PDB file of C-alpha atoms in Angstrom:
ATOM      1  CA  MET W   1      -0.777   0.632   0.190  1.00 60.00           C
ATOM      2  CA  THR W   2       1.554   2.981  -1.474  1.00 70.00           C
ATOM      3  CA  ARG W   3       2.014   5.882   2.317  1.00 84.00           C
ATOM      4  CA  ARG W   4       2.622   9.399   1.562  1.00 94.00           C
ATOM      5  CA  TYR W   5       3.760   9.701   5.213  1.00 98.00           C
ATOM      6  CA  GLU W   6       5.761   7.409   6.900  1.00 97.00           C
ATOM      7  CA  LEU W   7       6.347   8.533  10.110  1.00 98.00           C
ATOM      8  CA  ILE W   8       2.890   9.614  11.170  1.00 98.00           C
ATOM      9  CA  VAL W   9       4.147  11.982  14.944  1.00 98.00           C
ATOM     10  CA  PHE W  10       0.946  13.253  17.470  1.00 98.00           C
ATOM     11  CA  ASP W  11       0.830  15.451  21.070  1.00 98.00           C
ATOM     12  CA  TRP W  12      -0.727  14.075  23.142  1.00 97.00           C
ATOM     13  CA  ASP W  13      -3.195  17.148  25.231  1.00 95.00           C
ATOM     14  CA  GLY W  14      -6.163  17.610  24.533  1.00 95.00           C
ATOM     15  CA  THR W  15      -4.508  14.861  20.555  1.00 97.00           C
ATOM     16  CA  LEU W  16      -5.671  11.618  21.274  1.00 98.00           C
ATOM     17  CA  MET W  17      -6.718  12.605  24.455  1.00 96.00           C
ATOM     18  CA  ASP W  18      -9.835  14.678  25.802  1.00 95.00           C
ATOM     19  CA  SER W  19      -7.367  16.023  28.477  1.00 93.00           C
ATOM     20  CA  ALA W  20      -7.101  19.233  28.444  1.00 90.00           C
ATOM     21  CA  GLY W  21      -9.961  20.406  30.068  1.00 92.00           C
ATOM     22  CA  ALA W  22      -8.111  18.699  33.115  1.00 93.00           C
ATOM     23  CA  ILE W  23      -4.528  20.305  32.915  1.00 92.00           C
ATOM     24  CA  VAL W  24      -6.463  24.324  32.646  1.00 93.00           C
ATOM     25  CA  ALA W  25      -8.938  23.208  36.013  1.00 95.00           C
ATOM     26  CA  CYS W  26      -5.741  22.130  37.948  1.00 94.00           C
ATOM     27  CA  MET W  27      -3.342  24.570  37.326  1.00 94.00           C
ATOM     28  CA  GLN W  28      -6.205  26.976  37.887  1.00 95.00           C
ATOM     29  CA  ALA W  29      -6.717  25.138  41.284  1.00 96.00           C
ATOM     30  CA  ALA W  30      -2.223  24.866  42.006  1.00 95.00           C
ATOM     31  CA  ALA W  31      -2.742  29.641  41.630  1.00 95.00           C
ATOM     32  CA  ARG W  32      -5.701  28.748  44.339  1.00 96.00           C
ATOM     33  CA  ASP W  33      -3.735  26.782  46.346  1.00 96.00           C
ATOM     34  CA  VAL W  34      -0.513  28.737  46.796  1.00 95.00           C
ATOM     35  CA  GLY W  35      -2.409  32.005  46.807  1.00 94.00           C
ATOM     36  CA  VAL W  36      -0.815  33.793  42.636  1.00 94.00           C
ATOM     37  CA  PRO W  37      -3.315  35.091  41.012  1.00 93.00           C
ATOM     38  CA  VAL W  38      -5.013  32.645  39.389  1.00 95.00           C
ATOM     39  CA  PRO W  39      -5.601  32.130  34.779  1.00 95.00           C
ATOM     40  CA  ASP W  40      -8.510  32.286  33.259  1.00 94.00           C
ATOM     41  CA  ASP W  41      -9.653  29.824  31.038  1.00 94.00           C
ATOM     42  CA  GLU W  42      -7.107  31.118  27.773  1.00 92.00           C
ATOM     43  CA  ARG W  43      -4.405  31.912  29.690  1.00 93.00           C
ATOM     44  CA  ALA W  44      -4.028  28.605  30.881  1.00 93.00           C
ATOM     45  CA  SER W  45      -5.656  26.254  27.728  1.00 91.00           C
ATOM     46  CA  HIS W  46      -2.150  28.355  25.635  1.00 90.00           C
ATOM     47  CA  VAL W  47       0.452  27.194  27.973  1.00 87.00           C
ATOM     48  CA  ILE W  48      -0.591  23.206  27.059  1.00 88.00           C
ATOM     49  CA  GLY W  49       2.351  21.423  25.688  1.00 86.00           C
ATOM     50  CA  LEU W  50       5.196  24.064  26.790  1.00 85.00           C
ATOM     51  CA  GLY W  51       7.583  22.526  28.736  1.00 81.00           C
ATOM     52  CA  LEU W  52       7.516  23.481  32.376  1.00 80.00           C
ATOM     53  CA  GLN W  53       9.542  26.844  32.774  1.00 81.00           C
ATOM     54  CA  ASP W  54       7.602  28.503  29.784  1.00 85.00           C
ATOM     55  CA  ALA W  55       4.440  27.335  30.673  1.00 87.00           C
ATOM     56  CA  LEU W  56       4.252  28.782  34.833  1.00 87.00           C
ATOM     57  CA  SER W  57       6.252  32.486  33.201  1.00 87.00           C
ATOM     58  CA  HIS W  58       3.146  32.705  30.639  1.00 88.00           C
ATOM     59  CA  ALA W  59       0.699  30.753  33.231  1.00 91.00           C
ATOM     60  CA  VAL W  60       1.021  31.884  37.080  1.00 93.00           C
ATOM     61  CA  PRO W  61       3.474  35.803  34.805  1.00 91.00           C
ATOM     62  CA  GLY W  62       3.331  36.282  39.279  1.00 86.00           C
ATOM     63  CA  LEU W  63       4.808  33.375  40.569  1.00 88.00           C
ATOM     64  CA  GLY W  64       8.268  33.460  42.108  1.00 87.00           C
ATOM     65  CA  ARG W  65      10.714  31.092  41.914  1.00 85.00           C
ATOM     66  CA  ASP W  66      10.730  30.375  45.335  1.00 89.00           C
ATOM     67  CA  GLN W  67       6.979  29.015  44.512  1.00 93.00           C
ATOM     68  CA  TYR W  68       7.817  26.721  41.170  1.00 91.00           C
ATOM     69  CA  ALA W  69       8.329  23.871  42.977  1.00 92.00           C
ATOM     70  CA  GLU W  70       5.261  23.741  45.533  1.00 95.00           C
ATOM     71  CA  PHE W  71       3.038  24.857  43.015  1.00 94.00           C
ATOM     72  CA  VAL W  72       4.674  21.974  40.875  1.00 91.00           C
ATOM     73  CA  GLU W  73       3.306  19.387  43.436  1.00 95.00           C
ATOM     74  CA  ARG W  74      -0.513  20.688  44.087  1.00 95.00           C
ATOM     75  CA  TYR W  75      -0.952  20.672  39.793  1.00 92.00           C
ATOM     76  CA  ARG W  76      -0.038  17.345  40.415  1.00 92.00           C
ATOM     77  CA  VAL W  77      -1.318  16.522  43.489  1.00 95.00           C
ATOM     78  CA  HIS W  78      -5.013  17.551  40.798  1.00 95.00           C
ATOM     79  CA  PHE W  79      -4.012  16.267  38.757  1.00 92.00           C
ATOM     80  CA  LEU W  80      -3.234  12.615  39.383  1.00 91.00           C
ATOM     81  CA  ALA W  81      -6.326  12.992  41.312  1.00 93.00           C
ATOM     82  CA  ARG W  82      -8.368  12.964  37.407  1.00 90.00           C
ATOM     83  CA  ASP W  83      -5.951  11.787  35.522  1.00 85.00           C
ATOM     84  CA  ALA W  84      -7.195   7.564  36.049  1.00 85.00           C
ATOM     85  CA  GLN W  85     -10.244   8.629  34.416  1.00 89.00           C
ATOM     86  CA  LEU W  86      -9.578  10.770  31.057  1.00 94.00           C
ATOM     87  CA  PRO W  87     -10.730   9.624  27.876  1.00 96.00           C
ATOM     88  CA  LEU W  88      -9.126   9.628  24.698  1.00 97.00           C
ATOM     89  CA  PHE W  89     -11.020  10.611  22.381  1.00 97.00           C
ATOM     90  CA  PRO W  90     -14.083   8.737  20.470  1.00 96.00           C
ATOM     91  CA  GLY W  91     -12.090   6.024  18.184  1.00 97.00           C
ATOM     92  CA  THR W  92      -8.321   7.274  19.320  1.00 97.00           C
ATOM     93  CA  ARG W  93      -7.212   3.251  19.221  1.00 97.00           C
ATOM     94  CA  GLU W  94      -8.999   1.463  16.336  1.00 97.00           C
ATOM     95  CA  MET W  95      -7.723   4.693  13.874  1.00 98.00           C
ATOM     96  CA  LEU W  96      -4.154   4.320  15.983  1.00 98.00           C
ATOM     97  CA  GLY W  97      -4.088   0.623  15.448  1.00 97.00           C
ATOM     98  CA  ALA W  98      -5.572   1.068  11.800  1.00 97.00           C
ATOM     99  CA  LEU W  99      -3.098   3.485  10.729  1.00 98.00           C
ATOM    100  CA  ARG W 100      -0.785   0.388  12.293  1.00 97.00           C
ATOM    101  CA  ALA W 101      -2.232  -1.656   9.738  1.00 96.00           C
ATOM    102  CA  ARG W 102      -1.567   0.249   7.129  1.00 96.00           C
ATOM    103  CA  GLY W 103       2.736   0.546   8.163  1.00 96.00           C
ATOM    104  CA  HIS W 104       2.603   3.630   9.535  1.00 98.00           C
ATOM    105  CA  THR W 105       4.917   4.441  12.188  1.00 98.00           C
ATOM    106  CA  LEU W 106       3.819   6.214  14.842  1.00 98.00           C
ATOM    107  CA  ALA W 107       5.048   8.514  17.660  1.00 98.00           C
ATOM    108  CA  VAL W 108       4.053  10.490  19.893  1.00 98.00           C
ATOM    109  CA  ALA W 109       5.643  13.977  20.872  1.00 98.00           C
ATOM    110  CA  THR W 110       4.045  15.884  24.137  1.00 97.00           C
ATOM    111  CA  GLY W 111       4.416  18.523  26.773  1.00 94.00           C
ATOM    112  CA  LYS W 112       3.722  16.125  29.149  1.00 93.00           C
ATOM    113  CA  SER W 113       6.906  14.340  31.434  1.00 92.00           C
ATOM    114  CA  ARG W 114       8.405  11.001  31.059  1.00 95.00           C
ATOM    115  CA  ALA W 115       6.658   9.778  33.660  1.00 93.00           C
ATOM    116  CA  GLY W 116       3.459  11.489  32.801  1.00 92.00           C
ATOM    117  CA  LEU W 117       3.596   9.646  29.125  1.00 96.00           C
ATOM    118  CA  ALA W 118       4.780   7.006  30.554  1.00 96.00           C
ATOM    119  CA  ARG W 119       1.659   6.661  33.153  1.00 94.00           C
ATOM    120  CA  ALA W 120      -0.760   7.837  30.526  1.00 95.00           C
ATOM    121  CA  LEU W 121      -0.102   5.063  27.801  1.00 96.00           C
ATOM    122  CA  ALA W 122      -0.330   2.393  29.899  1.00 95.00           C
ATOM    123  CA  GLN W 123      -3.835   3.201  31.391  1.00 93.00           C
ATOM    124  CA  ALA W 124      -5.387   3.489  27.506  1.00 94.00           C
ATOM    125  CA  GLY W 125      -3.683   0.644  27.230  1.00 94.00           C
ATOM    126  CA  LEU W 126      -1.668   2.350  23.662  1.00 96.00           C
ATOM    127  CA  ALA W 127       1.952   1.882  24.623  1.00 95.00           C
ATOM    128  CA  ASP W 128       2.963  -0.610  21.992  1.00 96.00           C
ATOM    129  CA  LEU W 129       1.291   1.187  18.606  1.00 97.00           C
ATOM    130  CA  PHE W 130       4.413   3.396  19.326  1.00 98.00           C
ATOM    131  CA  ALA W 131       7.985   3.154  18.667  1.00 98.00           C
ATOM    132  CA  ALA W 132       9.060   6.105  19.779  1.00 98.00           C
ATOM    133  CA  THR W 133       8.548   9.252  22.351  1.00 98.00           C
ATOM    134  CA  ARG W 134       9.637  12.342  23.316  1.00 98.00           C
ATOM    135  CA  CYS W 135       8.708  14.851  26.160  1.00 97.00           C
ATOM    136  CA  ALA W 136       9.542  18.063  27.555  1.00 93.00           C
ATOM    137  CA  ASP W 137      11.699  17.044  29.851  1.00 93.00           C
ATOM    138  CA  GLN W 138      14.358  15.109  27.716  1.00 93.00           C
ATOM    139  CA  CYS W 139      14.761  17.789  25.018  1.00 93.00           C
ATOM    140  CA  GLU W 140      13.824  20.865  23.714  1.00 94.00           C
ATOM    141  CA  PRO W 141      10.170  21.798  24.542  1.00 93.00           C
ATOM    142  CA  LYS W 142       8.233  22.476  21.796  1.00 96.00           C
ATOM    143  CA  PRO W 143       8.001  24.936  19.605  1.00 96.00           C
ATOM    144  CA  HIS W 144      11.583  24.452  20.169  1.00 97.00           C
ATOM    145  CA  PRO W 145      11.392  21.275  16.123  1.00 98.00           C
ATOM    146  CA  ALA W 146      14.343  19.194  18.756  1.00 98.00           C
ATOM    147  CA  MET W 147      11.444  16.590  19.347  1.00 98.00           C
ATOM    148  CA  LEU W 148      10.810  15.806  15.655  1.00 98.00           C
ATOM    149  CA  TYR W 149      14.656  16.068  14.637  1.00 98.00           C
ATOM    150  CA  GLU W 150      15.166  13.720  17.104  1.00 98.00           C
ATOM    151  CA  LEU W 151      12.652  11.431  15.942  1.00 98.00           C
ATOM    152  CA  MET W 152      12.994  11.885  12.682  1.00 98.00           C
ATOM    153  CA  GLU W 153      16.385  10.146  13.284  1.00 98.00           C
ATOM    154  CA  GLU W 154      15.722   7.519  15.729  1.00 98.00           C
ATOM    155  CA  LEU W 155      13.465   6.240  13.217  1.00 98.00           C
ATOM    156  CA  ASP W 156      14.919   6.659  10.167  1.00 98.00           C
ATOM    157  CA  ALA W 157      12.407   9.652   8.680  1.00 98.00           C
ATOM    158  CA  VAL W 158      13.091  12.263   6.718  1.00 98.00           C
ATOM    159  CA  PRO W 159      10.493  15.339   6.192  1.00 98.00           C
ATOM    160  CA  ALA W 160       9.116  15.127   3.998  1.00 97.00           C
ATOM    161  CA  SER W 161       7.273  11.470   4.942  1.00 97.00           C
ATOM    162  CA  THR W 162       6.749  12.580   8.203  1.00 98.00           C
ATOM    163  CA  LEU W 163       3.799  14.034   9.755  1.00 98.00           C
ATOM    164  CA  MET W 164       2.656  15.919  12.749  1.00 98.00           C
ATOM    165  CA  ILE W 165      -0.495  16.183  14.432  1.00 98.00           C
ATOM    166  CA  GLY W 166      -1.617  18.769  16.988  1.00 97.00           C
ATOM    167  CA  ASP W 167      -3.798  21.138  19.288  1.00 96.00           C
ATOM    168  CA  THR W 168      -1.884  23.681  19.591  1.00 95.00           C
ATOM    169  CA  SER W 169      -0.046  26.636  17.664  1.00 96.00           C
ATOM    170  CA  HIS W 170       3.284  25.295  19.802  1.00 95.00           C
ATOM    171  CA  ASP W 171       3.066  21.524  17.388  1.00 97.00           C
ATOM    172  CA  LEU W 172       1.994  23.679  14.051  1.00 98.00           C
ATOM    173  CA  GLN W 173       5.195  26.051  15.028  1.00 98.00           C
ATOM    174  CA  MET W 174       7.677  22.684  16.125  1.00 98.00           C
ATOM    175  CA  ALA W 175       6.270  21.754  12.684  1.00 98.00           C
ATOM    176  CA  ALA W 176       6.897  24.769  10.316  1.00 98.00           C
ATOM    177  CA  ALA W 177      10.505  24.684  12.096  1.00 98.00           C
ATOM    178  CA  ALA W 178      11.212  21.357  12.058  1.00 98.00           C
ATOM    179  CA  GLY W 179      10.157  20.844   8.108  1.00 98.00           C
ATOM    180  CA  VAL W 180       7.401  18.141   8.568  1.00 98.00           C
ATOM    181  CA  SER W 181       3.564  18.913   7.109  1.00 98.00           C
ATOM    182  CA  ALA W 182       1.098  19.489  10.129  1.00 98.00           C
ATOM    183  CA  ILE W 183      -1.741  18.771  10.934  1.00 98.00           C
ATOM    184  CA  ALA W 184      -4.184  20.417  13.713  1.00 98.00           C
ATOM    185  CA  VAL W 185      -6.735  19.949  15.621  1.00 98.00           C
ATOM    186  CA  GLY W 186      -9.825  22.357  16.176  1.00 96.00           C
ATOM    187  CA  TYR W 187     -10.434  19.971  19.545  1.00 94.00           C
ATOM    188  CA  GLY W 188      -7.905  20.565  22.373  1.00 92.00           C
ATOM    189  CA  ALA W 189      -6.576  23.777  23.596  1.00 91.00           C
ATOM    190  CA  HIS W 190      -5.760  26.552  21.506  1.00 95.00           C
ATOM    191  CA  PRO W 191      -8.622  28.141  19.188  1.00 93.00           C
ATOM    192  CA  ARG W 192      -9.401  27.815  15.255  1.00 95.00           C
ATOM    193  CA  GLU W 193      -8.652  30.595  14.373  1.00 95.00           C
ATOM    194  CA  ALA W 194      -4.954  30.727  16.104  1.00 95.00           C
ATOM    195  CA  LEU W 195      -4.103  27.035  14.426  1.00 96.00           C
ATOM    196  CA  ARG W 196      -6.111  28.543  11.402  1.00 96.00           C
ATOM    197  CA  ALA W 197      -3.912  31.400  10.986  1.00 97.00           C
ATOM    198  CA  LEU W 198       0.007  28.605  10.891  1.00 97.00           C
ATOM    199  CA  ALA W 199      -1.545  26.828   7.683  1.00 97.00           C
ATOM    200  CA  PRO W 200      -1.556  23.507   8.190  1.00 98.00           C
ATOM    201  CA  LEU W 201      -3.005  21.154   5.644  1.00 97.00           C
ATOM    202  CA  ALA W 202      -6.321  20.429   7.441  1.00 97.00           C
ATOM    203  CA  LEU W 203      -8.215  21.889  10.288  1.00 98.00           C
ATOM    204  CA  VAL W 204     -10.502  18.725  11.860  1.00 98.00           C
ATOM    205  CA  ASP W 205     -13.434  19.497  14.192  1.00 96.00           C
ATOM    206  CA  SER W 206     -13.140  15.954  15.237  1.00 96.00           C
ATOM    207  CA  SER W 207     -11.964  12.794  16.024  1.00 96.00           C
ATOM    208  CA  GLU W 208     -13.302  11.263  14.021  1.00 97.00           C
ATOM    209  CA  GLU W 209     -12.426  13.453  11.192  1.00 98.00           C
ATOM    210  CA  LEU W 210      -9.402  13.168  11.821  1.00 98.00           C
ATOM    211  CA  ALA W 211      -9.138   9.492  11.076  1.00 98.00           C
ATOM    212  CA  ARG W 212     -11.215  10.170   8.341  1.00 97.00           C
ATOM    213  CA  TRP W 213      -8.529  12.527   6.583  1.00 97.00           C
ATOM    214  CA  LEU W 214      -6.070  10.549   7.923  1.00 98.00           C
ATOM    215  CA  GLN W 215      -7.576   7.488   5.852  1.00 96.00           C
ATOM    216  CA  ALA W 216      -7.599   9.358   3.120  1.00 96.00           C
ATOM    217  CA  ASN W 217      -4.386  11.355   3.002  1.00 96.00           C
ATOM    218  CA  ALA W 218      -1.325   9.515   5.047  1.00 96.00           C
TER     219      ALA W 218
END
């Protein structure tokens, strides 16, 4: 079977797992716990996918350096209370299985930590579907292209045959910097208008539409 893209790289939160709302709520709860101004939904959701320092600098600019550890710990407490119940988007498991059956190599590039992604993959039962992963504590975080560069090198792929799929402008900017095509999903963390402005190959409105696009075009 002819494949346009040998390597397909997925973001995790807001792309495969319906977790963006939980991340926002946990960030806001941590801010209340620490006693700093609580970010609104737009500010908190904008930082999903970034590395920790960049995310905190934008989402909670009033947070002192000496408060980082406490904030992260409170965020972790709130998130761990929720993450076992966070669902995959509808049809995600079937979509990934179909891509693997067609011979695509699958990978993950995420702003999660290595431990957080390992836990999420295990809970979702998807670990065996991905040939490689990169997390924000393994290399330069998004929108730097390091994650994609390292995945392509590890999996013997080239930019022309690699596709990035994500729900944030950070994903699309990372893909552009790496010379990789990108699909935007409009059901995650960032507004459709911000995603469309970065000219992805397609902007899909549901996980089902994403599966159809990949079936027809990948």
